[in-house]
Amino acid sequence: MTDRDRARSLLRDAARVVVLTGAGVSAESGVPTFRGAGGLWKSFRAEELATPEAFARDPRLVWEWYQWRRELVAECAPNAAHHALARWAASRDGVAIVTQNVDGLHAAAARAVERRDGVDPARAEPIELHGSLAATRCTRCDWREPVGQRVDATSRETLPRCPACGALARPGVVWFGEALDERTIRAAFAAGESAGVCLVVGTSGVVQPAASLAGVTRRSGDAVIEVNPDETPITAIATVSLRGPAGEIVPGLVAP
Ligand code: OAD
């Protein structure tokens, strides 16, 4: 039996599957990854752009970078891996898609799934661990807008403000040094604990707590399948490692 066949049968037979994705699943859509050749963290410094301290120091610069990323992602569409995962999750029970990505492409693929007998696009809605690039939220109160207006970052005065309390608004993403939303992390780890298989696609597996999701499934004696062109720290605990791009490998794993 080939590794692909083994992965296919593990996925087919599991009552519950958690899918953990990272930037690599969107690479073939044209969204840059963070690490590795051409990664965002090669040309930009995370501590200057993706921390609460950076935003407190220079909100204009941070908003300019996020507005640039919003525009970049607006030009991108879900690829074969996003679509295959969405169709699969929508057409059977027990699949939870958990993503570290803020590009909204899993959600876009879920919206593209056609509703018919036994297919429920809502089942393909991803759990977005790190929030969403499209969202804007308040730095002070609970106000949040799922799809924010275009941000004019030419000066501090033009930056968006919270309509509820007047404080500065910020991107609706999780930054380094910040806690993840508690309900979101609980839902993700509940899915990881109950899963018979964790399918890990396109993540370097170095950012916590997301990276430990695969370990949670593995510790309960269940299988981990990794799809990535390169080896990662998750490879060591993987039951099956499939080397190659997500768009080529994932559709074959989950197609009926
Ligand atoms: P990384 O950029 O760290 O890792 C991307 C992974 O995708 C690498 O392991 C690549 O080998 C792999 N890859 C590249 N092309 C691929 C392809 N076509 N198919 C499959 N895999 C491919 O991205 P993440 O692991 O998502 O957090 O990074 C985790 C977090 O660190 C991000 O959510 C972000 C970042 O800083 C925050 O901003 C809080």
PDB file of C-alpha atoms and ligand atoms in Angstrom:
ATOM      1  CA  MET A   1       0.000   0.000   0.000  1.00  0.00           C
ATOM      2  CA  THR A   2       1.416   3.426  -0.908  1.00  0.00           C
ATOM      3  CA  ASP A   3       1.575   6.232   1.645  1.00  0.00           C
ATOM      4  CA  ARG A   4      -1.178   8.036  -0.276  1.00  0.00           C
ATOM      5  CA  ASP A   5      -3.464   4.988  -0.149  1.00  0.00           C
ATOM      6  CA  ARG A   6      -2.741   4.587   3.559  1.00  0.00           C
ATOM      7  CA  ALA A   7      -3.580   8.257   4.185  1.00  0.00           C
ATOM      8  CA  ARG A   8      -6.762   7.961   2.106  1.00  0.00           C
ATOM      9  CA  SER A   9      -7.995   4.965   4.021  1.00  0.00           C
ATOM     10  CA  LEU A  10      -7.161   6.523   7.414  1.00  0.00           C
ATOM     11  CA  LEU A  11      -9.165   9.614   6.428  1.00  0.00           C
ATOM     12  CA  ARG A  12     -12.055   7.592   5.030  1.00  0.00           C
ATOM     13  CA  ASP A  13     -12.351   5.363   8.080  1.00  0.00           C
ATOM     14  CA  ALA A  14     -12.021   7.986  10.836  1.00  0.00           C
ATOM     15  CA  ALA A  15     -15.265   9.068  12.470  1.00  0.00           C
ATOM     16  CA  ARG A  16     -13.694  12.437  13.241  1.00  0.00           C
ATOM     17  CA  VAL A  17     -10.904  14.318  11.513  1.00  0.00           C
ATOM     18  CA  VAL A  18      -9.290  17.595  12.413  1.00  0.00           C
ATOM     19  CA  VAL A  19      -7.535  19.410   9.575  1.00  0.00           C
ATOM     20  CA  LEU A  20      -4.846  21.895  10.640  1.00  0.00           C
ATOM     21  CA  THR A  21      -3.669  24.242   7.917  1.00  0.00           C
ATOM     22  CA  GLY A  22      -1.009  26.924   7.627  1.00  0.00           C
ATOM     23  CA  ALA A  23       0.240  29.396   5.056  1.00  0.00           C
ATOM     24  CA  GLY A  24       1.428  26.603   2.726  1.00  0.00           C
ATOM     25  CA  VAL A  25      -2.147  25.635   1.845  1.00  0.00           C
ATOM     26  CA  SER A  26      -2.574  29.100   0.308  1.00  0.00           C
ATOM     27  CA  ALA A  27       0.840  29.255  -1.399  1.00  0.00           C
ATOM     28  CA  GLU A  28      -0.593  27.980  -4.692  1.00  0.00           C
ATOM     29  CA  SER A  29      -3.236  30.722  -4.492  1.00  0.00           C
ATOM     30  CA  GLY A  30      -0.426  33.308  -4.549  1.00  0.00           C
ATOM     31  CA  VAL A  31      -0.492  34.217  -0.846  1.00  0.00           C
ATOM     32  CA  PRO A  32       3.067  34.499   0.499  1.00  0.00           C
ATOM     33  CA  THR A  33       4.051  32.193   3.362  1.00  0.00           C
ATOM     34  CA  PHE A  34       5.866  33.554   6.434  1.00  0.00           C
ATOM     35  CA  ARG A  35       9.005  31.428   6.606  1.00  0.00           C
ATOM     36  CA  GLY A  36      11.149  29.906   3.885  1.00  0.00           C
ATOM     37  CA  ALA A  37      12.093  31.396   0.510  1.00  0.00           C
ATOM     38  CA  GLY A  38       9.971  34.458  -0.313  1.00  0.00           C
ATOM     39  CA  GLY A  39       8.310  34.336   3.125  1.00  0.00           C
ATOM     40  CA  LEU A  40       6.965  37.568   4.650  1.00  0.00           C
ATOM     41  CA  TRP A  41       9.267  37.275   7.660  1.00  0.00           C
ATOM     42  CA  LYS A  42      12.274  37.382   5.278  1.00  0.00           C
ATOM     43  CA  SER A  43      11.473  40.963   4.207  1.00  0.00           C
ATOM     44  CA  PHE A  44       9.542  42.278   7.220  1.00  0.00           C
ATOM     45  CA  ARG A  45      10.211  42.139  10.933  1.00  0.00           C
ATOM     46  CA  ALA A  46       7.350  40.601  12.888  1.00  0.00           C
ATOM     47  CA  GLU A  47       8.178  42.645  15.980  1.00  0.00           C
ATOM     48  CA  GLU A  48       7.722  45.884  13.997  1.00  0.00           C
ATOM     49  CA  LEU A  49       4.419  44.873  12.411  1.00  0.00           C
ATOM     50  CA  ALA A  50       2.636  42.048  14.194  1.00  0.00           C
ATOM     51  CA  THR A  51       2.779  42.757  17.936  1.00  0.00           C
ATOM     52  CA  PRO A  52       0.623  44.929  20.224  1.00  0.00           C
ATOM     53  CA  GLU A  53       3.771  46.947  21.027  1.00  0.00           C
ATOM     54  CA  ALA A  54       4.342  47.683  17.336  1.00  0.00           C
ATOM     55  CA  PHE A  55       0.763  48.923  17.000  1.00  0.00           C
ATOM     56  CA  ALA A  56       1.060  51.109  20.110  1.00  0.00           C
ATOM     57  CA  ARG A  57       4.308  52.580  18.744  1.00  0.00           C
ATOM     58  CA  ASP A  58       3.262  53.163  15.140  1.00  0.00           C
ATOM     59  CA  PRO A  59      -0.366  52.284  14.304  1.00  0.00           C
ATOM     60  CA  ARG A  60      -0.096  53.963  10.908  1.00  0.00           C
ATOM     61  CA  LEU A  61       2.775  51.699   9.805  1.00  0.00           C
ATOM     62  CA  VAL A  62       1.004  48.579  11.079  1.00  0.00           C
ATOM     63  CA  TRP A  63      -2.268  49.519   9.338  1.00  0.00           C
ATOM     64  CA  GLU A  64      -0.380  50.276   6.113  1.00  0.00           C
ATOM     65  CA  TRP A  65       1.095  46.763   6.173  1.00  0.00           C
ATOM     66  CA  TYR A  66      -2.243  45.118   6.925  1.00  0.00           C
ATOM     67  CA  GLN A  67      -4.036  47.146   4.235  1.00  0.00           C
ATOM     68  CA  TRP A  68      -1.348  45.981   1.769  1.00  0.00           C
ATOM     69  CA  ARG A  69      -1.958  42.370   2.834  1.00  0.00           C
ATOM     70  CA  ARG A  70      -5.737  42.828   2.531  1.00  0.00           C
ATOM     71  CA  GLU A  71      -5.271  44.055  -1.035  1.00  0.00           C
ATOM     72  CA  LEU A  72      -2.879  41.234  -1.859  1.00  0.00           C
ATOM     73  CA  VAL A  73      -5.303  38.574  -0.577  1.00  0.00           C
ATOM     74  CA  ALA A  74      -8.266  40.227  -2.332  1.00  0.00           C
ATOM     75  CA  GLU A  75      -6.561  39.249  -5.610  1.00  0.00           C
ATOM     76  CA  CYS A  76      -6.294  35.593  -4.558  1.00  0.00           C
ATOM     77  CA  ALA A  77      -8.815  32.781  -4.869  1.00  0.00           C
ATOM     78  CA  PRO A  78      -9.079  29.409  -3.115  1.00  0.00           C
ATOM     79  CA  ASN A  79      -7.055  26.675  -4.832  1.00  0.00           C
ATOM     80  CA  ALA A  80      -7.744  22.977  -5.397  1.00  0.00           C
ATOM     81  CA  ALA A  81      -6.785  22.105  -1.795  1.00  0.00           C
ATOM     82  CA  HIS A  82      -9.185  24.637  -0.213  1.00  0.00           C
ATOM     83  CA  HIS A  83     -12.007  23.513  -2.502  1.00  0.00           C
ATOM     84  CA  ALA A  84     -11.415  19.806  -1.934  1.00  0.00           C
ATOM     85  CA  LEU A  85     -11.303  20.245   1.854  1.00  0.00           C
ATOM     86  CA  ALA A  86     -14.459  22.379   1.841  1.00  0.00           C
ATOM     87  CA  ARG A  87     -16.431  19.918  -0.333  1.00  0.00           C
ATOM     88  CA  TRP A  88     -15.272  17.014   1.821  1.00  0.00           C
ATOM     89  CA  ALA A  89     -16.083  18.708   5.154  1.00  0.00           C
ATOM     90  CA  ALA A  90     -19.483  19.822   3.842  1.00  0.00           C
ATOM     91  CA  SER A  91     -20.435  16.378   2.635  1.00  0.00           C
ATOM     92  CA  ARG A  92     -19.694  14.287   5.744  1.00  0.00           C
ATOM     93  CA  ASP A  93     -19.968  14.670   9.507  1.00  0.00           C
ATOM     94  CA  GLY A  94     -17.011  14.965  11.816  1.00  0.00           C
ATOM     95  CA  VAL A  95     -14.507  17.101   9.876  1.00  0.00           C
ATOM     96  CA  ALA A  96     -13.274  20.292  11.548  1.00  0.00           C
ATOM     97  CA  ILE A  97     -11.044  22.634   9.543  1.00  0.00           C
ATOM     98  CA  VAL A  98      -8.759  24.600  11.860  1.00  0.00           C
ATOM     99  CA  THR A  99      -6.563  27.204  10.204  1.00  0.00           C
ATOM    100  CA  GLN A 100      -3.799  29.539  11.286  1.00  0.00           C
ATOM    101  CA  ASN A 101      -4.382  31.538   8.117  1.00  0.00           C
ATOM    102  CA  VAL A 102      -5.979  34.964   8.137  1.00  0.00           C
ATOM    103  CA  ASP A 103      -6.537  35.067   4.366  1.00  0.00           C
ATOM    104  CA  GLY A 104     -10.177  33.895   4.443  1.00  0.00           C
ATOM    105  CA  LEU A 105      -9.633  31.358   1.648  1.00  0.00           C
ATOM    106  CA  HIS A 106     -11.072  28.378   3.550  1.00  0.00           C
ATOM    107  CA  ALA A 107     -14.186  30.456   4.289  1.00  0.00           C
ATOM    108  CA  ALA A 108     -14.394  31.476   0.608  1.00  0.00           C
ATOM    109  CA  ALA A 109     -14.168  27.807  -0.414  1.00  0.00           C
ATOM    110  CA  ALA A 110     -16.940  26.953   2.080  1.00  0.00           C
ATOM    111  CA  ARG A 111     -19.153  29.643   0.498  1.00  0.00           C
ATOM    112  CA  ALA A 112     -18.476  28.134  -2.927  1.00  0.00           C
ATOM    113  CA  VAL A 113     -19.792  24.692  -1.915  1.00  0.00           C
ATOM    114  CA  GLU A 114     -23.181  24.026  -3.452  1.00  0.00           C
ATOM    115  CA  ARG A 115     -25.877  23.005  -1.040  1.00  0.00           C
ATOM    116  CA  ARG A 116     -27.611  19.775  -2.042  1.00  0.00           C
ATOM    117  CA  ASP A 117     -28.782  16.582  -0.356  1.00  0.00           C
ATOM    118  CA  GLY A 118     -26.380  15.660   2.410  1.00  0.00           C
ATOM    119  CA  VAL A 119     -24.122  18.649   1.719  1.00  0.00           C
ATOM    120  CA  ASP A 120     -24.066  21.452   4.244  1.00  0.00           C
ATOM    121  CA  PRO A 121     -21.611  24.300   3.504  1.00  0.00           C
ATOM    122  CA  ALA A 122     -21.818  25.360   7.174  1.00  0.00           C
ATOM    123  CA  ARG A 123     -19.908  22.186   8.108  1.00  0.00           C
ATOM    124  CA  ALA A 124     -16.964  23.505   6.052  1.00  0.00           C
ATOM    125  CA  GLU A 125     -16.706  26.804   7.959  1.00  0.00           C
ATOM    126  CA  PRO A 126     -13.146  27.000   9.297  1.00  0.00           C
ATOM    127  CA  ILE A 127     -12.083  27.718  12.863  1.00  0.00           C
ATOM    128  CA  GLU A 128      -9.751  30.690  12.290  1.00  0.00           C
ATOM    129  CA  LEU A 129      -7.234  30.532  15.142  1.00  0.00           C
ATOM    130  CA  HIS A 130      -5.433  33.762  14.263  1.00  0.00           C
ATOM    131  CA  GLY A 131      -8.474  35.798  13.253  1.00  0.00           C
ATOM    132  CA  SER A 132      -9.071  37.294   9.847  1.00  0.00           C
ATOM    133  CA  LEU A 133      -7.298  39.901   7.719  1.00  0.00           C
ATOM    134  CA  ALA A 134     -10.676  41.232   6.590  1.00  0.00           C
ATOM    135  CA  ALA A 135     -11.834  41.955  10.150  1.00  0.00           C
ATOM    136  CA  THR A 136     -11.378  45.163  12.111  1.00  0.00           C
ATOM    137  CA  ARG A 137     -11.809  45.446  15.859  1.00  0.00           C
ATOM    138  CA  CYS A 138     -11.570  48.002  18.627  1.00  0.00           C
ATOM    139  CA  THR A 139      -8.397  48.343  20.710  1.00  0.00           C
ATOM    140  CA  ARG A 140     -10.529  49.078  23.789  1.00  0.00           C
ATOM    141  CA  CYS A 141     -14.048  47.601  23.684  1.00  0.00           C
ATOM    142  CA  ASP A 142     -15.662  44.486  22.142  1.00  0.00           C
ATOM    143  CA  TRP A 143     -16.661  46.154  18.875  1.00  0.00           C
ATOM    144  CA  ARG A 144     -15.765  44.068  15.842  1.00  0.00           C
ATOM    145  CA  GLU A 145     -16.538  44.265  12.142  1.00  0.00           C
ATOM    146  CA  PRO A 146     -16.077  41.003  10.140  1.00  0.00           C
ATOM    147  CA  VAL A 147     -15.300  42.847   6.914  1.00  0.00           C
ATOM    148  CA  GLY A 148     -13.709  46.214   7.577  1.00  0.00           C
ATOM    149  CA  GLN A 149     -13.690  49.248   5.327  1.00  0.00           C
ATOM    150  CA  ARG A 150     -10.643  50.080   3.214  1.00  0.00           C
ATOM    151  CA  VAL A 151      -8.150  51.722   5.554  1.00  0.00           C
ATOM    152  CA  ASP A 152      -6.489  54.998   4.612  1.00  0.00           C
ATOM    153  CA  ALA A 153      -3.131  54.761   6.377  1.00  0.00           C
ATOM    154  CA  THR A 154      -1.650  57.989   5.044  1.00  0.00           C
ATOM    155  CA  SER A 155      -1.691  59.532   8.539  1.00  0.00           C
ATOM    156  CA  ARG A 156      -2.687  58.702  12.087  1.00  0.00           C
ATOM    157  CA  GLU A 157      -5.755  60.952  11.681  1.00  0.00           C
ATOM    158  CA  THR A 158      -7.190  58.888   8.818  1.00  0.00           C
ATOM    159  CA  LEU A 159      -6.990  55.539  10.659  1.00  0.00           C
ATOM    160  CA  PRO A 160     -10.306  53.867  11.511  1.00  0.00           C
ATOM    161  CA  ARG A 161     -11.920  54.506  14.900  1.00  0.00           C
ATOM    162  CA  CYS A 162     -14.390  52.404  16.849  1.00  0.00           C
ATOM    163  CA  PRO A 163     -17.960  53.605  16.181  1.00  0.00           C
ATOM    164  CA  ALA A 164     -18.939  52.478  19.703  1.00  0.00           C
ATOM    165  CA  CYS A 165     -16.260  54.085  21.915  1.00  0.00           C
ATOM    166  CA  GLY A 166     -14.079  56.202  19.625  1.00  0.00           C
ATOM    167  CA  ALA A 167     -10.812  54.376  20.389  1.00  0.00           C
ATOM    168  CA  LEU A 168      -8.418  53.447  17.605  1.00  0.00           C
ATOM    169  CA  ALA A 169      -9.515  50.354  15.655  1.00  0.00           C
ATOM    170  CA  ARG A 170      -7.012  47.620  14.777  1.00  0.00           C
ATOM    171  CA  PRO A 171      -6.778  44.630  12.455  1.00  0.00           C
ATOM    172  CA  GLY A 172      -8.898  41.671  13.634  1.00  0.00           C
ATOM    173  CA  VAL A 173      -5.959  39.290  13.799  1.00  0.00           C
ATOM    174  CA  VAL A 174      -3.984  37.735  16.637  1.00  0.00           C
ATOM    175  CA  TRP A 175      -0.491  39.173  17.043  1.00  0.00           C
ATOM    176  CA  PHE A 176       2.632  37.628  18.566  1.00  0.00           C
ATOM    177  CA  GLY A 177       2.463  37.858  22.334  1.00  0.00           C
ATOM    178  CA  GLU A 178      -1.355  37.883  22.363  1.00  0.00           C
ATOM    179  CA  ALA A 179      -3.658  35.179  23.657  1.00  0.00           C
ATOM    180  CA  LEU A 180      -5.921  33.444  21.185  1.00  0.00           C
ATOM    181  CA  ASP A 181      -9.656  33.879  21.575  1.00  0.00           C
ATOM    182  CA  GLU A 182     -10.611  31.396  24.283  1.00  0.00           C
ATOM    183  CA  ARG A 183     -13.737  29.972  22.649  1.00  0.00           C
ATOM    184  CA  THR A 184     -11.871  29.506  19.371  1.00  0.00           C
ATOM    185  CA  ILE A 185      -8.951  27.680  20.966  1.00  0.00           C
ATOM    186  CA  ARG A 186     -11.313  25.497  23.015  1.00  0.00           C
ATOM    187  CA  ALA A 187     -13.247  24.492  19.877  1.00  0.00           C
ATOM    188  CA  ALA A 188     -10.003  23.694  18.034  1.00  0.00           C
ATOM    189  CA  PHE A 189      -8.550  21.533  20.813  1.00  0.00           C
ATOM    190  CA  ALA A 190     -11.861  19.756  21.420  1.00  0.00           C
ATOM    191  CA  ALA A 191     -11.773  18.821  17.726  1.00  0.00           C
ATOM    192  CA  GLY A 192      -8.125  17.711  18.063  1.00  0.00           C
ATOM    193  CA  GLU A 193      -8.837  15.544  21.110  1.00  0.00           C
ATOM    194  CA  SER A 194     -11.811  13.755  19.609  1.00  0.00           C
ATOM    195  CA  ALA A 195     -10.246  13.249  16.176  1.00  0.00           C
ATOM    196  CA  GLY A 196      -9.101   9.848  14.941  1.00  0.00           C
ATOM    197  CA  VAL A 197      -6.888  11.605  12.394  1.00  0.00           C
ATOM    198  CA  CYS A 198      -5.195  15.004  12.304  1.00  0.00           C
ATOM    199  CA  LEU A 199      -4.446  16.070   8.719  1.00  0.00           C
ATOM    200  CA  VAL A 200      -1.746  18.768   8.823  1.00  0.00           C
ATOM    201  CA  VAL A 201      -1.351  20.784   5.628  1.00  0.00           C
ATOM    202  CA  GLY A 202       1.227  23.475   4.850  1.00  0.00           C
ATOM    203  CA  THR A 203       2.405  24.602   8.248  1.00  0.00           C
ATOM    204  CA  SER A 204       5.971  24.886   9.526  1.00  0.00           C
ATOM    205  CA  GLY A 205       4.615  23.741  12.881  1.00  0.00           C
ATOM    206  CA  VAL A 206       6.586  26.234  14.948  1.00  0.00           C
ATOM    207  CA  VAL A 207       3.896  28.604  16.229  1.00  0.00           C
ATOM    208  CA  GLN A 208       2.070  27.589  19.388  1.00  0.00           C
ATOM    209  CA  PRO A 209      -0.521  26.678  20.434  1.00  0.00           C
ATOM    210  CA  ALA A 210      -1.603  25.751  16.871  1.00  0.00           C
ATOM    211  CA  ALA A 211       1.362  23.446  16.287  1.00  0.00           C
ATOM    212  CA  SER A 212       0.511  21.309  19.313  1.00  0.00           C
ATOM    213  CA  LEU A 213      -2.889  20.330  17.872  1.00  0.00           C
ATOM    214  CA  ALA A 214      -1.302  17.434  15.973  1.00  0.00           C
ATOM    215  CA  GLY A 215       0.384  16.256  19.191  1.00  0.00           C
ATOM    216  CA  VAL A 216      -2.965  16.233  20.978  1.00  0.00           C
ATOM    217  CA  THR A 217      -4.400  13.828  18.391  1.00  0.00           C
ATOM    218  CA  ARG A 218      -1.227  11.704  18.379  1.00  0.00           C
ATOM    219  CA  ARG A 219      -1.101  11.406  22.178  1.00  0.00           C
ATOM    220  CA  SER A 220      -4.523   9.853  22.235  1.00  0.00           C
ATOM    221  CA  GLY A 221      -3.088   7.106  19.998  1.00  0.00           C
ATOM    222  CA  ASP A 222      -4.505   8.397  16.762  1.00  0.00           C
ATOM    223  CA  ALA A 223      -2.978   9.159  13.386  1.00  0.00           C
ATOM    224  CA  VAL A 224      -1.288  12.272  12.036  1.00  0.00           C
ATOM    225  CA  ILE A 225      -0.959  12.808   8.282  1.00  0.00           C
ATOM    226  CA  GLU A 226       1.314  15.592   7.081  1.00  0.00           C
ATOM    227  CA  VAL A 227       1.220  17.228   3.648  1.00  0.00           C
ATOM    228  CA  ASN A 228       4.176  19.544   3.048  1.00  0.00           C
ATOM    229  CA  PRO A 229       6.975  19.773   0.469  1.00  0.00           C
ATOM    230  CA  ASP A 230       9.465  19.955   3.375  1.00  0.00           C
ATOM    231  CA  GLU A 231      10.144  18.216   6.644  1.00  0.00           C
ATOM    232  CA  THR A 232       8.873  20.040   9.759  1.00  0.00           C
ATOM    233  CA  PRO A 233       8.892  19.376  13.511  1.00  0.00           C
ATOM    234  CA  ILE A 234       5.508  17.658  12.984  1.00  0.00           C
ATOM    235  CA  THR A 235       7.150  15.067  10.692  1.00  0.00           C
ATOM    236  CA  ALA A 236       8.583  13.318  13.767  1.00  0.00           C
ATOM    237  CA  ILE A 237       5.108  12.442  15.048  1.00  0.00           C
ATOM    238  CA  ALA A 238       3.467  11.884  11.662  1.00  0.00           C
ATOM    239  CA  THR A 239       2.025   8.459  10.909  1.00  0.00           C
ATOM    240  CA  VAL A 240       2.218   9.276   7.185  1.00  0.00           C
ATOM    241  CA  SER A 241       4.205  12.122   5.573  1.00  0.00           C
ATOM    242  CA  LEU A 242       3.316  13.133   2.037  1.00  0.00           C
ATOM    243  CA  ARG A 243       5.870  15.405   0.381  1.00  0.00           C
ATOM    244  CA  GLY A 244       4.541  17.857  -2.184  1.00  0.00           C
ATOM    245  CA  PRO A 245       2.274  20.851  -2.739  1.00  0.00           C
ATOM    246  CA  ALA A 246      -1.153  20.878  -1.103  1.00  0.00           C
ATOM    247  CA  GLY A 247      -3.023  21.618  -4.343  1.00  0.00           C
ATOM    248  CA  GLU A 248      -1.635  18.443  -5.906  1.00  0.00           C
ATOM    249  CA  ILE A 249      -1.894  16.093  -2.943  1.00  0.00           C
ATOM    250  CA  VAL A 250      -4.944  17.071  -0.882  1.00  0.00           C
ATOM    251  CA  PRO A 251      -7.682  16.608  -3.557  1.00  0.00           C
ATOM    252  CA  GLY A 252      -6.565  13.009  -4.096  1.00  0.00           C
ATOM    253  CA  LEU A 253      -6.737  12.283  -0.363  1.00  0.00           C
ATOM    254  CA  VAL A 254     -10.285  13.445   0.238  1.00  0.00           C
ATOM    255  CA  ALA A 255     -12.004  12.947  -3.112  1.00  0.00           C
ATOM    256  CA  PRO A 256     -14.895  10.435  -2.915  1.00  0.00           C
TER     257      PRO A 256
HETATM  258  P1  OAD B   1       5.029  29.234   7.575  1.00  0.00           P
HETATM  259  O1  OAD B   1       5.388  30.241   6.545  1.00  0.00           O
HETATM  260  O2  OAD B   1       5.827  29.219   8.825  1.00  0.00           O
HETATM  261  O3  OAD B   1       5.134  27.785   6.953  1.00  0.00           O
HETATM  262  C1  OAD B   1       4.582  27.477   5.709  1.00  0.00           C
HETATM  263  C2  OAD B   1       4.770  25.994   5.454  1.00  0.00           C
HETATM  264  O4  OAD B   1       4.126  25.675   4.234  1.00  0.00           O
HETATM  265  C3  OAD B   1       6.217  25.530   5.327  1.00  0.00           C
HETATM  266  O5  OAD B   1       6.416  24.370   6.119  1.00  0.00           O
HETATM  267  C4  OAD B   1       6.354  25.193   3.841  1.00  0.00           C
HETATM  268  O6  OAD B   1       7.256  24.101   3.616  1.00  0.00           O
HETATM  269  C5  OAD B   1       4.941  24.808   3.486  1.00  0.00           C
HETATM  270  N1  OAD B   1       4.568  24.983   2.069  1.00  0.00           N
HETATM  271  C6  OAD B   1       5.056  25.859   1.168  1.00  0.00           C
HETATM  272  N2  OAD B   1       4.420  25.724  -0.011  1.00  0.00           N
HETATM  273  C7  OAD B   1       3.496  24.731   0.154  1.00  0.00           C
HETATM  274  C8  OAD B   1       2.528  24.119  -0.681  1.00  0.00           C
HETATM  275  N3  OAD B   1       2.350  24.506  -1.949  1.00  0.00           N
HETATM  276  N4  OAD B   1       1.747  23.141  -0.163  1.00  0.00           N
HETATM  277  C9  OAD B   1       1.905  22.734   1.119  1.00  0.00           C
HETATM  278  N5  OAD B   1       2.808  23.271   1.949  1.00  0.00           N
HETATM  279  C10 OAD B   1       3.590  24.256   1.486  1.00  0.00           C
HETATM  280  O7  OAD B   1       3.461  29.399   7.852  1.00  0.00           O
HETATM  281  P2  OAD B   1       2.599  28.904   9.109  1.00  0.00           P
HETATM  282  O8  OAD B   1       3.066  27.571   9.574  1.00  0.00           O
HETATM  283  O9  OAD B   1       1.195  29.043   8.717  1.00  0.00           O
HETATM  284  O10 OAD B   1       1.009  33.832  12.727  1.00  0.00           O
HETATM  285  O11 OAD B   1       2.967  29.990  10.190  1.00  0.00           O
HETATM  286  C11 OAD B   1       2.316  29.952  11.402  1.00  0.00           C
HETATM  287  C12 OAD B   1       2.039  31.333  11.895  1.00  0.00           C
HETATM  288  O12 OAD B   1       3.259  32.096  11.925  1.00  0.00           O
HETATM  289  C13 OAD B   1       1.114  32.174  11.038  1.00  0.00           C
HETATM  290  O13 OAD B   1      -0.255  31.938  11.287  1.00  0.00           O
HETATM  291  C14 OAD B   1       1.484  33.562  11.395  1.00  0.00           C
HETATM  292  C15 OAD B   1       2.987  33.389  11.325  1.00  0.00           C
HETATM  293  O14 OAD B   1       3.768  34.325  11.881  1.00  0.00           O
HETATM  294  C16 OAD B   1       0.735  35.084  13.128  1.00  0.00           C
HETATM  295  O15 OAD B   1       0.848  36.036  12.381  1.00  0.00           O
HETATM  296  C17 OAD B   1       0.277  35.177  14.549  1.00  0.00           C
END
